[in-house]
Amino acid sequence: MSTASSFKFPNPAPLGLAGFALTTWLLSMINAGWFDGASLGLVLACAFAFGGTAQMIAGLMEVPRGNTFGFTAFMSYGAFWWSFALFVVFFHGKVPGTFVGWYLLLWGVFTFYMWLATFRSPRVLQLIFLALWITFFLLAAGDGLGMPAAGHLGGYMGLITAFLAFYLSAADVVNEAYGRTVLPIGAKT
């Protein structure tokens, strides 16, 4: 019979990172200009289901682990995906681009201070948050300042961000499955 003290909480980070990565990758392909707005419907479905809901579940799973950073990151970016999808479904075209730019800029500010909190974390996590705040600032310039080239560059930075998040998700799963480092994530500083 198992006792409560032998119960091990699973690591929710791979789930949250995968939801973030997949949804970010899809939207970033549109932002980079690879696909047009007609593809946005699938992004919205992922934003609600995987980028939003799965990340929020991962965030709640961080609570018993006592991980304030993981809780804050997954709950916040899960809420970002919900807010993005709700905006596109109900308010797109009704909000000035400059205000959308402020929305993206403020997410960039949040991401910047979350990046500062990663400095004692593995290198890959640091790189995810570095790439993400740059992505938000470029997207903000694209919408808020009417600089489409910055928005396209933000799409490419989003692809880099998504790749890094996919990598860390895979590393967490694969390394745990093998009980050793198969995919390195960089030493904590």
CSV table of N, CA and C in Angstrom, one decimal, residues 16-182:
chain,number,residue,atom,x,y,z
A,16,GLY,N,3.1,22.3,-19.8
A,16,GLY,CA,3.0,23.7,-20.0
A,16,GLY,C,3.8,24.2,-21.2
A,17,LEU,N,5.1,23.8,-21.2
A,17,LEU,CA,6.0,24.2,-22.3
A,17,LEU,C,5.5,23.7,-23.6
A,18,ALA,N,5.0,22.5,-23.7
A,18,ALA,CA,4.5,22.0,-25.0
A,18,ALA,C,3.3,22.8,-25.5
A,19,GLY,N,2.4,23.1,-24.6
A,19,GLY,CA,1.2,23.9,-24.9
A,19,GLY,C,1.6,25.3,-25.4
A,20,PHE,N,2.6,25.9,-24.7
A,20,PHE,CA,3.1,27.2,-25.1
A,20,PHE,C,3.8,27.1,-26.4
A,21,ALA,N,4.7,26.1,-26.6
A,21,ALA,CA,5.5,26.0,-27.8
A,21,ALA,C,4.6,25.8,-29.1
A,22,LEU,N,3.7,24.8,-29.0
A,22,LEU,CA,2.9,24.5,-30.2
A,22,LEU,C,2.0,25.7,-30.6
A,23,THR,N,1.4,26.4,-29.7
A,23,THR,CA,0.5,27.5,-30.0
A,23,THR,C,1.4,28.7,-30.5
A,24,THR,N,2.5,28.9,-29.9
A,24,THR,CA,3.4,30.0,-30.3
A,24,THR,C,3.9,29.7,-31.7
A,25,TRP,N,4.3,28.5,-32.0
A,25,TRP,CA,4.8,28.1,-33.3
A,25,TRP,C,3.7,28.4,-34.4
A,26,LEU,N,2.5,28.0,-34.1
A,26,LEU,CA,1.4,28.2,-35.1
A,26,LEU,C,1.2,29.7,-35.4
A,27,LEU,N,1.1,30.5,-34.3
A,27,LEU,CA,0.8,31.9,-34.5
A,27,LEU,C,2.1,32.6,-35.1
A,28,SER,N,3.2,32.2,-34.8
A,28,SER,CA,4.5,32.8,-35.3
A,28,SER,C,4.6,32.5,-36.8
A,29,MET,N,4.1,31.4,-37.3
A,29,MET,CA,4.2,31.2,-38.7
A,29,MET,C,3.3,32.2,-39.5
A,30,ILE,N,2.2,32.6,-38.9
A,30,ILE,CA,1.4,33.7,-39.5
A,30,ILE,C,2.1,35.0,-39.3
A,31,ASN,N,2.6,35.3,-38.1
A,31,ASN,CA,3.3,36.6,-37.9
A,31,ASN,C,4.5,36.7,-38.8
A,32,ALA,N,5.2,35.6,-39.1
A,32,ALA,CA,6.4,35.7,-40.0
A,32,ALA,C,6.0,35.8,-41.5
A,33,GLY,N,4.7,35.6,-41.8
A,33,GLY,CA,4.2,35.8,-43.1
A,33,GLY,C,4.2,34.5,-43.9
A,34,TRP,N,4.4,33.3,-43.3
A,34,TRP,CA,4.4,32.0,-43.9
A,34,TRP,C,2.9,31.7,-44.3
A,35,PHE,N,2.0,32.1,-43.5
A,35,PHE,CA,0.5,31.8,-43.8
A,35,PHE,C,-0.2,33.1,-43.5
A,36,ASP,N,-1.4,33.2,-44.1
A,36,ASP,CA,-2.2,34.4,-43.9
A,36,ASP,C,-3.2,34.2,-42.8
A,37,GLY,N,-4.0,35.2,-42.6
A,37,GLY,CA,-5.0,35.2,-41.5
A,37,GLY,C,-6.0,34.1,-41.6
A,38,ALA,N,-6.2,33.5,-42.8
A,38,ALA,CA,-7.2,32.4,-42.9
A,38,ALA,C,-6.8,31.2,-42.1
A,39,SER,N,-5.5,31.2,-41.7
A,39,SER,CA,-5.1,30.0,-40.8
A,39,SER,C,-5.3,30.3,-39.4
A,40,LEU,N,-5.8,31.4,-39.0
A,40,LEU,CA,-5.9,31.8,-37.6
A,40,LEU,C,-6.8,31.0,-36.8
A,41,GLY,N,-7.8,30.4,-37.4
A,41,GLY,CA,-8.8,29.5,-36.7
A,41,GLY,C,-8.2,28.4,-36.0
A,42,LEU,N,-7.2,27.7,-36.6
A,42,LEU,CA,-6.5,26.6,-35.9
A,42,LEU,C,-5.7,27.2,-34.7
A,43,VAL,N,-5.1,28.3,-34.9
A,43,VAL,CA,-4.3,28.9,-33.8
A,43,VAL,C,-5.3,29.2,-32.6
A,44,LEU,N,-6.5,29.7,-32.9
A,44,LEU,CA,-7.4,30.0,-31.8
A,44,LEU,C,-7.9,28.7,-31.1
A,45,ALA,N,-8.1,27.6,-31.9
A,45,ALA,CA,-8.5,26.4,-31.2
A,45,ALA,C,-7.3,25.9,-30.3
A,46,CYS,N,-6.1,26.0,-30.7
A,46,CYS,CA,-5.0,25.6,-29.9
A,46,CYS,C,-4.8,26.6,-28.7
A,47,ALA,N,-5.1,27.9,-29.0
A,47,ALA,CA,-5.0,28.9,-27.9
A,47,ALA,C,-5.9,28.6,-26.7
A,48,PHE,N,-7.2,28.2,-27.1
A,48,PHE,CA,-8.1,27.8,-26.0
A,48,PHE,C,-7.7,26.5,-25.3
A,49,ALA,N,-7.4,25.5,-26.2
A,49,ALA,CA,-7.3,24.1,-25.6
A,49,ALA,C,-5.9,23.8,-25.1
A,50,PHE,N,-4.8,24.1,-25.8
A,50,PHE,CA,-3.5,23.7,-25.4
A,50,PHE,C,-2.7,24.8,-24.9
A,51,GLY,N,-2.6,25.9,-25.6
A,51,GLY,CA,-1.8,27.1,-25.1
A,51,GLY,C,-2.4,27.7,-23.9
A,52,GLY,N,-3.8,27.7,-23.8
A,52,GLY,CA,-4.5,28.3,-22.7
A,52,GLY,C,-4.7,27.3,-21.6
A,53,THR,N,-5.6,26.4,-21.8
A,53,THR,CA,-6.1,25.5,-20.8
A,53,THR,C,-5.0,24.6,-20.2
A,54,ALA,N,-4.2,23.9,-21.1
A,54,ALA,CA,-3.2,23.0,-20.7
A,54,ALA,C,-2.1,23.7,-19.9
A,55,GLN,N,-1.8,25.0,-20.3
A,55,GLN,CA,-0.8,25.7,-19.5
A,55,GLN,C,-1.3,26.1,-18.1
A,56,MET,N,-2.6,26.4,-18.1
A,56,MET,CA,-3.2,26.7,-16.8
A,56,MET,C,-3.3,25.5,-15.8
A,57,ILE,N,-3.5,24.4,-16.4
A,57,ILE,CA,-3.5,23.1,-15.6
A,57,ILE,C,-2.1,22.9,-15.1
A,58,ALA,N,-1.1,23.1,-16.0
A,58,ALA,CA,0.3,22.9,-15.5
A,58,ALA,C,0.6,23.9,-14.4
A,59,GLY,N,0.1,25.2,-14.6
A,59,GLY,CA,0.4,26.2,-13.5
A,59,GLY,C,-0.2,25.7,-12.2
A,60,LEU,N,-1.4,25.2,-12.2
A,60,LEU,CA,-2.0,24.7,-11.0
A,60,LEU,C,-1.3,23.6,-10.4
A,61,MET,N,-0.7,22.8,-11.2
A,61,MET,CA,0.1,21.6,-10.8
A,61,MET,C,1.4,22.0,-10.1
A,62,GLU,N,1.8,23.3,-10.4
A,62,GLU,CA,3.0,23.8,-9.8
A,62,GLU,C,2.8,24.2,-8.3
A,63,VAL,N,1.5,24.4,-7.9
A,63,VAL,CA,1.2,24.8,-6.5
A,63,VAL,C,1.7,23.9,-5.5
A,64,PRO,N,1.4,22.6,-5.5
A,64,PRO,CA,1.9,21.7,-4.5
A,64,PRO,C,3.4,21.5,-4.5
A,65,ARG,N,4.0,21.8,-5.6
A,65,ARG,CA,5.4,21.7,-5.8
A,65,ARG,C,6.1,23.0,-5.2
A,66,GLY,N,5.3,24.0,-4.8
A,66,GLY,CA,5.9,25.2,-4.3
A,66,GLY,C,6.6,26.1,-5.3
A,67,ASN,N,6.3,25.9,-6.5
A,67,ASN,CA,7.1,26.6,-7.6
A,67,ASN,C,6.3,27.9,-8.0
A,68,THR,N,6.7,29.0,-7.4
A,68,THR,CA,6.1,30.3,-7.7
A,68,THR,C,6.3,30.7,-9.1
A,69,PHE,N,7.5,30.5,-9.6
A,69,PHE,CA,7.8,30.9,-11.0
A,69,PHE,C,7.0,30.1,-12.0
A,70,GLY,N,7.0,28.8,-11.8
A,70,GLY,CA,6.2,27.9,-12.7
A,70,GLY,C,4.7,28.2,-12.7
A,71,PHE,N,4.2,28.4,-11.5
A,71,PHE,CA,2.8,28.8,-11.3
A,71,PHE,C,2.5,30.1,-12.0
A,72,THR,N,3.3,31.1,-11.8
A,72,THR,CA,3.1,32.4,-12.4
A,72,THR,C,3.2,32.4,-13.9
A,73,ALA,N,4.3,31.7,-14.4
A,73,ALA,CA,4.5,31.7,-15.8
A,73,ALA,C,3.4,30.9,-16.5
A,74,PHE,N,3.1,29.7,-16.1
A,74,PHE,CA,2.1,28.9,-16.8
A,74,PHE,C,0.7,29.5,-16.7
A,75,MET,N,0.3,30.0,-15.5
A,75,MET,CA,-1.0,30.6,-15.4
A,75,MET,C,-1.1,31.9,-16.2
A,76,SER,N,-0.1,32.7,-16.2
A,76,SER,CA,-0.1,34.0,-17.0
A,76,SER,C,-0.1,33.7,-18.5
A,77,TYR,N,0.8,32.9,-19.0
A,77,TYR,CA,0.8,32.7,-20.4
A,77,TYR,C,-0.4,31.9,-20.9
A,78,GLY,N,-1.0,31.0,-20.0
A,78,GLY,CA,-2.2,30.4,-20.3
A,78,GLY,C,-3.3,31.5,-20.5
A,79,ALA,N,-3.3,32.4,-19.6
A,79,ALA,CA,-4.3,33.5,-19.7
A,79,ALA,C,-4.0,34.4,-20.9
A,80,PHE,N,-2.8,34.6,-21.2
A,80,PHE,CA,-2.4,35.3,-22.5
A,80,PHE,C,-3.1,34.6,-23.7
A,81,TRP,N,-3.0,33.3,-23.8
A,81,TRP,CA,-3.6,32.7,-24.9
A,81,TRP,C,-5.1,32.8,-24.9
A,82,TRP,N,-5.7,32.7,-23.8
A,82,TRP,CA,-7.2,32.9,-23.7
A,82,TRP,C,-7.6,34.3,-24.1
A,83,SER,N,-6.8,35.3,-23.6
A,83,SER,CA,-7.1,36.7,-23.9
A,83,SER,C,-6.9,36.9,-25.4
A,84,PHE,N,-5.9,36.4,-26.0
A,84,PHE,CA,-5.6,36.6,-27.4
A,84,PHE,C,-6.8,36.0,-28.2
A,85,ALA,N,-7.2,34.7,-27.9
A,85,ALA,CA,-8.2,34.1,-28.6
A,85,ALA,C,-9.6,34.8,-28.5
A,86,LEU,N,-9.9,35.3,-27.3
A,86,LEU,CA,-11.1,36.0,-27.1
A,86,LEU,C,-11.1,37.3,-27.8
A,87,PHE,N,-9.9,38.0,-27.8
A,87,PHE,CA,-9.8,39.2,-28.6
A,87,PHE,C,-10.1,39.0,-30.1
A,88,VAL,N,-9.4,38.0,-30.6
A,88,VAL,CA,-9.6,37.8,-32.1
A,88,VAL,C,-11.0,37.4,-32.4
A,89,VAL,N,-11.7,36.6,-31.6
A,89,VAL,CA,-13.0,36.1,-31.8
A,89,VAL,C,-14.0,37.3,-31.7
A,90,PHE,N,-13.9,38.1,-30.7
A,90,PHE,CA,-14.9,39.1,-30.4
A,90,PHE,C,-14.6,40.5,-30.7
A,91,PHE,N,-13.3,40.9,-30.7
A,91,PHE,CA,-13.0,42.3,-30.8
A,91,PHE,C,-12.0,42.7,-31.9
A,92,HIS,N,-11.5,41.7,-32.7
A,92,HIS,CA,-10.6,42.1,-33.8
A,92,HIS,C,-11.2,43.1,-34.7
A,93,GLY,N,-10.4,44.0,-35.1
A,93,GLY,CA,-10.9,45.1,-36.0
A,93,GLY,C,-11.7,46.2,-35.2
A,94,LYS,N,-11.9,46.0,-34.0
A,94,LYS,CA,-12.7,47.0,-33.2
A,94,LYS,C,-11.8,47.8,-32.2
A,95,VAL,N,-10.5,47.4,-32.2
A,95,VAL,CA,-9.5,48.0,-31.2
A,95,VAL,C,-8.4,48.5,-32.1
A,96,PRO,N,-8.0,49.8,-31.9
A,96,PRO,CA,-6.9,50.4,-32.7
A,96,PRO,C,-5.6,49.6,-32.5
A,97,GLY,N,-4.8,49.5,-33.6
A,97,GLY,CA,-3.6,48.9,-33.6
A,97,GLY,C,-2.6,49.4,-32.5
A,98,THR,N,-2.7,50.7,-32.3
A,98,THR,CA,-1.8,51.2,-31.2
A,98,THR,C,-2.1,50.7,-29.9
A,99,PHE,N,-3.4,50.4,-29.6
A,99,PHE,CA,-3.7,49.8,-28.3
A,99,PHE,C,-3.3,48.3,-28.3
A,100,VAL,N,-3.4,47.6,-29.4
A,100,VAL,CA,-2.9,46.3,-29.5
A,100,VAL,C,-1.4,46.3,-29.2
A,101,GLY,N,-0.7,47.3,-29.7
A,101,GLY,CA,0.7,47.4,-29.5
A,101,GLY,C,1.0,47.6,-28.0
A,102,TRP,N,0.2,48.3,-27.3
A,102,TRP,CA,0.3,48.4,-25.8
A,102,TRP,C,0.1,47.1,-25.1
A,103,TYR,N,-0.9,46.4,-25.5
A,103,TYR,CA,-1.1,45.0,-25.0
A,103,TYR,C,0.1,44.2,-25.1
A,104,LEU,N,0.7,44.1,-26.3
A,104,LEU,CA,1.9,43.3,-26.6
A,104,LEU,C,3.1,43.9,-25.8
A,105,LEU,N,3.2,45.2,-25.7
A,105,LEU,CA,4.3,45.8,-25.0
A,105,LEU,C,4.3,45.4,-23.5
A,106,LEU,N,3.1,45.5,-22.9
A,106,LEU,CA,3.0,45.1,-21.5
A,106,LEU,C,3.2,43.7,-21.3
A,107,TRP,N,2.9,42.8,-22.2
A,107,TRP,CA,3.3,41.4,-22.1
A,107,TRP,C,4.8,41.3,-22.2
A,108,GLY,N,5.4,42.1,-23.0
A,108,GLY,CA,6.9,42.1,-23.1
A,108,GLY,C,7.5,42.6,-21.7
A,109,VAL,N,6.9,43.6,-21.1
A,109,VAL,CA,7.4,44.0,-19.8
A,109,VAL,C,7.3,42.9,-18.8
A,110,PHE,N,6.1,42.2,-18.7
A,110,PHE,CA,6.0,41.1,-17.8
A,110,PHE,C,7.0,40.0,-18.1
A,111,THR,N,7.2,39.7,-19.4
A,111,THR,CA,8.2,38.7,-19.8
A,111,THR,C,9.6,39.1,-19.4
A,112,PHE,N,9.9,40.3,-19.5
A,112,PHE,CA,11.2,40.8,-19.2
A,112,PHE,C,11.6,40.5,-17.7
A,113,TYR,N,10.6,40.9,-16.8
A,113,TYR,CA,11.0,40.6,-15.4
A,113,TYR,C,10.9,39.1,-15.1
A,114,MET,N,10.1,38.3,-15.8
A,114,MET,CA,10.1,36.9,-15.7
A,114,MET,C,11.5,36.4,-16.1
A,115,TRP,N,12.0,36.9,-17.2
A,115,TRP,CA,13.4,36.6,-17.7
A,115,TRP,C,14.4,36.8,-16.6
A,116,LEU,N,14.3,38.0,-15.9
A,116,LEU,CA,15.3,38.3,-14.9
A,116,LEU,C,15.2,37.2,-13.8
A,117,ALA,N,14.0,36.6,-13.6
A,117,ALA,CA,13.9,35.6,-12.5
A,117,ALA,C,14.5,34.2,-13.0
A,118,THR,N,14.9,34.1,-14.3
A,118,THR,CA,15.4,32.8,-14.7
A,118,THR,C,16.9,32.7,-14.6
A,119,PHE,N,17.6,33.8,-14.1
A,119,PHE,CA,19.1,33.8,-14.2
A,119,PHE,C,19.7,32.7,-13.3
A,120,ARG,N,19.0,32.1,-12.4
A,120,ARG,CA,19.5,31.0,-11.6
A,120,ARG,C,18.9,29.6,-12.1
A,121,SER,N,18.4,29.7,-13.3
A,121,SER,CA,17.7,28.5,-13.9
A,121,SER,C,18.6,28.0,-15.1
A,122,PRO,N,18.2,26.8,-15.6
A,122,PRO,CA,19.0,26.3,-16.7
A,122,PRO,C,19.0,27.2,-17.9
A,123,ARG,N,20.1,27.2,-18.7
A,123,ARG,CA,20.3,28.1,-19.8
A,123,ARG,C,19.1,28.1,-20.8
A,124,VAL,N,18.6,26.9,-21.1
A,124,VAL,CA,17.5,26.9,-22.1
A,124,VAL,C,16.3,27.7,-21.6
A,125,LEU,N,15.9,27.6,-20.3
A,125,LEU,CA,14.8,28.4,-19.8
A,125,LEU,C,15.2,29.9,-19.9
A,126,GLN,N,16.4,30.3,-19.6
A,126,GLN,CA,16.8,31.7,-19.8
A,126,GLN,C,16.6,32.2,-21.2
A,127,LEU,N,17.0,31.3,-22.2
A,127,LEU,CA,16.9,31.7,-23.6
A,127,LEU,C,15.5,31.8,-24.1
A,128,ILE,N,14.6,30.9,-23.5
A,128,ILE,CA,13.2,31.0,-23.9
A,128,ILE,C,12.6,32.4,-23.5
A,129,PHE,N,12.9,32.8,-22.3
A,129,PHE,CA,12.3,34.1,-21.8
A,129,PHE,C,13.0,35.3,-22.5
A,130,LEU,N,14.3,35.1,-22.8
A,130,LEU,CA,15.0,36.2,-23.5
A,130,LEU,C,14.3,36.3,-24.9
A,131,ALA,N,14.2,35.2,-25.6
A,131,ALA,CA,13.6,35.3,-27.0
A,131,ALA,C,12.1,35.8,-26.9
A,132,LEU,N,11.4,35.4,-25.9
A,132,LEU,CA,10.0,35.8,-25.8
A,132,LEU,C,9.8,37.2,-25.5
A,133,TRP,N,10.6,37.8,-24.7
A,133,TRP,CA,10.4,39.3,-24.5
A,133,TRP,C,10.8,40.1,-25.7
A,134,ILE,N,11.8,39.6,-26.4
A,134,ILE,CA,12.2,40.3,-27.7
A,134,ILE,C,11.0,40.1,-28.7
A,135,THR,N,10.5,38.9,-28.7
A,135,THR,CA,9.3,38.7,-29.6
A,135,THR,C,8.2,39.7,-29.3
A,136,PHE,N,7.8,39.8,-28.0
A,136,PHE,CA,6.7,40.7,-27.7
A,136,PHE,C,7.1,42.2,-28.1
A,137,PHE,N,8.3,42.6,-27.8
A,137,PHE,CA,8.6,44.0,-28.2
A,137,PHE,C,8.6,44.2,-29.7
A,138,LEU,N,9.0,43.2,-30.5
A,138,LEU,CA,9.0,43.3,-31.9
A,138,LEU,C,7.5,43.4,-32.4
A,139,LEU,N,6.7,42.5,-31.9
A,139,LEU,CA,5.3,42.5,-32.2
A,139,LEU,C,4.6,43.8,-31.8
A,140,ALA,N,5.0,44.3,-30.7
A,140,ALA,CA,4.4,45.6,-30.2
A,140,ALA,C,4.8,46.7,-31.2
A,141,ALA,N,6.0,46.7,-31.6
A,141,ALA,CA,6.4,47.7,-32.6
A,141,ALA,C,5.7,47.5,-33.9
A,142,GLY,N,5.4,46.3,-34.3
A,142,GLY,CA,4.7,46.0,-35.5
A,142,GLY,C,3.3,46.6,-35.5
A,143,ASP,N,2.6,46.3,-34.4
A,143,ASP,CA,1.2,46.8,-34.3
A,143,ASP,C,1.1,48.2,-33.8
A,144,GLY,N,1.9,48.5,-32.7
A,144,GLY,CA,1.7,49.8,-32.1
A,144,GLY,C,2.3,51.0,-32.8
A,145,LEU,N,3.4,50.7,-33.6
A,145,LEU,CA,4.1,51.8,-34.3
A,145,LEU,C,3.8,51.6,-35.8
A,146,GLY,N,3.1,50.6,-36.2
A,146,GLY,CA,2.8,50.4,-37.6
A,146,GLY,C,4.0,50.1,-38.4
A,147,MET,N,4.8,49.2,-37.8
A,147,MET,CA,6.1,48.7,-38.5
A,147,MET,C,5.9,47.2,-38.9
A,148,PRO,N,5.3,46.9,-40.0
A,148,PRO,CA,5.1,45.5,-40.4
A,148,PRO,C,6.4,44.7,-40.4
A,149,ALA,N,7.5,45.3,-40.8
A,149,ALA,CA,8.7,44.5,-40.8
A,149,ALA,C,9.1,44.0,-39.4
A,150,ALA,N,8.9,44.8,-38.4
A,150,ALA,CA,9.1,44.4,-37.0
A,150,ALA,C,8.2,43.3,-36.6
A,151,GLY,N,6.9,43.4,-37.0
A,151,GLY,CA,6.0,42.3,-36.7
A,151,GLY,C,6.4,41.0,-37.4
A,152,HIS,N,6.9,41.0,-38.6
A,152,HIS,CA,7.4,39.8,-39.3
A,152,HIS,C,8.7,39.3,-38.5
A,153,LEU,N,9.6,40.2,-38.2
A,153,LEU,CA,10.7,39.7,-37.4
A,153,LEU,C,10.3,39.1,-36.1
A,154,GLY,N,9.3,39.7,-35.5
A,154,GLY,CA,8.7,39.1,-34.2
A,154,GLY,C,8.2,37.7,-34.5
A,155,GLY,N,7.6,37.5,-35.6
A,155,GLY,CA,7.2,36.1,-36.0
A,155,GLY,C,8.3,35.2,-36.0
A,156,TYR,N,9.4,35.6,-36.6
A,156,TYR,CA,10.6,34.7,-36.6
A,156,TYR,C,11.2,34.5,-35.2
A,157,MET,N,11.2,35.5,-34.4
A,157,MET,CA,11.6,35.4,-33.0
A,157,MET,C,10.7,34.4,-32.2
A,158,GLY,N,9.4,34.5,-32.6
A,158,GLY,CA,8.5,33.6,-31.9
A,158,GLY,C,8.7,32.2,-32.3
A,159,LEU,N,9.2,31.9,-33.5
A,159,LEU,CA,9.6,30.6,-33.9
A,159,LEU,C,10.8,30.1,-33.1
A,160,ILE,N,11.7,31.0,-32.9
A,160,ILE,CA,12.9,30.6,-32.1
A,160,ILE,C,12.4,30.3,-30.7
A,161,THR,N,11.6,31.1,-30.1
A,161,THR,CA,11.0,30.9,-28.8
A,161,THR,C,10.3,29.6,-28.7
A,162,ALA,N,9.5,29.3,-29.7
A,162,ALA,CA,8.7,28.0,-29.7
A,162,ALA,C,9.7,26.8,-29.8
A,163,PHE,N,10.7,26.9,-30.6
A,163,PHE,CA,11.7,25.8,-30.8
A,163,PHE,C,12.3,25.6,-29.4
A,164,LEU,N,12.8,26.6,-28.7
A,164,LEU,CA,13.4,26.5,-27.4
A,164,LEU,C,12.5,25.8,-26.4
A,165,ALA,N,11.2,26.2,-26.4
A,165,ALA,CA,10.2,25.7,-25.5
A,165,ALA,C,10.0,24.2,-25.8
A,166,PHE,N,9.9,23.9,-27.1
A,166,PHE,CA,9.7,22.5,-27.4
A,166,PHE,C,10.9,21.7,-26.9
A,167,TYR,N,12.1,22.2,-27.1
A,167,TYR,CA,13.3,21.5,-26.7
A,167,TYR,C,13.3,21.2,-25.2
A,168,LEU,N,13.0,22.3,-24.4
A,168,LEU,CA,13.0,22.1,-23.0
A,168,LEU,C,11.9,21.1,-22.5
A,169,SER,N,10.8,21.2,-23.2
A,169,SER,CA,9.7,20.2,-22.9
A,169,SER,C,10.2,18.8,-23.2
A,170,ALA,N,10.8,18.6,-24.3
A,170,ALA,CA,11.3,17.3,-24.7
A,170,ALA,C,12.4,16.8,-23.8
A,171,ALA,N,13.3,17.7,-23.4
A,171,ALA,CA,14.4,17.4,-22.5
A,171,ALA,C,13.9,17.0,-21.1
A,172,ASP,N,12.9,17.7,-20.6
A,172,ASP,CA,12.3,17.3,-19.3
A,172,ASP,C,11.8,15.9,-19.4
A,173,VAL,N,11.1,15.5,-20.5
A,173,VAL,CA,10.4,14.2,-20.6
A,173,VAL,C,11.5,13.1,-20.8
A,174,VAL,N,12.3,13.4,-21.8
A,174,VAL,CA,13.3,12.4,-22.2
A,174,VAL,C,14.3,12.1,-21.1
A,175,ASN,N,14.8,13.2,-20.5
A,175,ASN,CA,15.8,13.0,-19.4
A,175,ASN,C,15.2,12.3,-18.2
A,176,GLU,N,14.0,12.5,-17.9
A,176,GLU,CA,13.3,11.8,-16.8
A,176,GLU,C,13.1,10.4,-17.1
A,177,ALA,N,12.7,10.1,-18.4
A,177,ALA,CA,12.4,8.8,-18.8
A,177,ALA,C,13.7,7.9,-18.8
A,178,TYR,N,14.8,8.5,-19.1
A,178,TYR,CA,16.1,7.7,-19.1
A,178,TYR,C,16.9,7.8,-17.8
A,179,GLY,N,16.4,8.7,-16.9
A,179,GLY,CA,17.1,8.8,-15.6
A,179,GLY,C,18.5,9.4,-15.7
A,180,ARG,N,18.8,10.1,-16.8
A,180,ARG,CA,20.1,10.8,-17.1
A,180,ARG,C,19.9,11.9,-18.1
A,181,THR,N,20.9,12.7,-18.3
A,181,THR,CA,20.9,13.7,-19.2
A,181,THR,C,21.1,13.2,-20.6
A,182,VAL,N,20.1,13.2,-21.4
A,182,VAL,CA,20.2,12.8,-22.8
A,182,VAL,C,20.2,14.1,-23.7
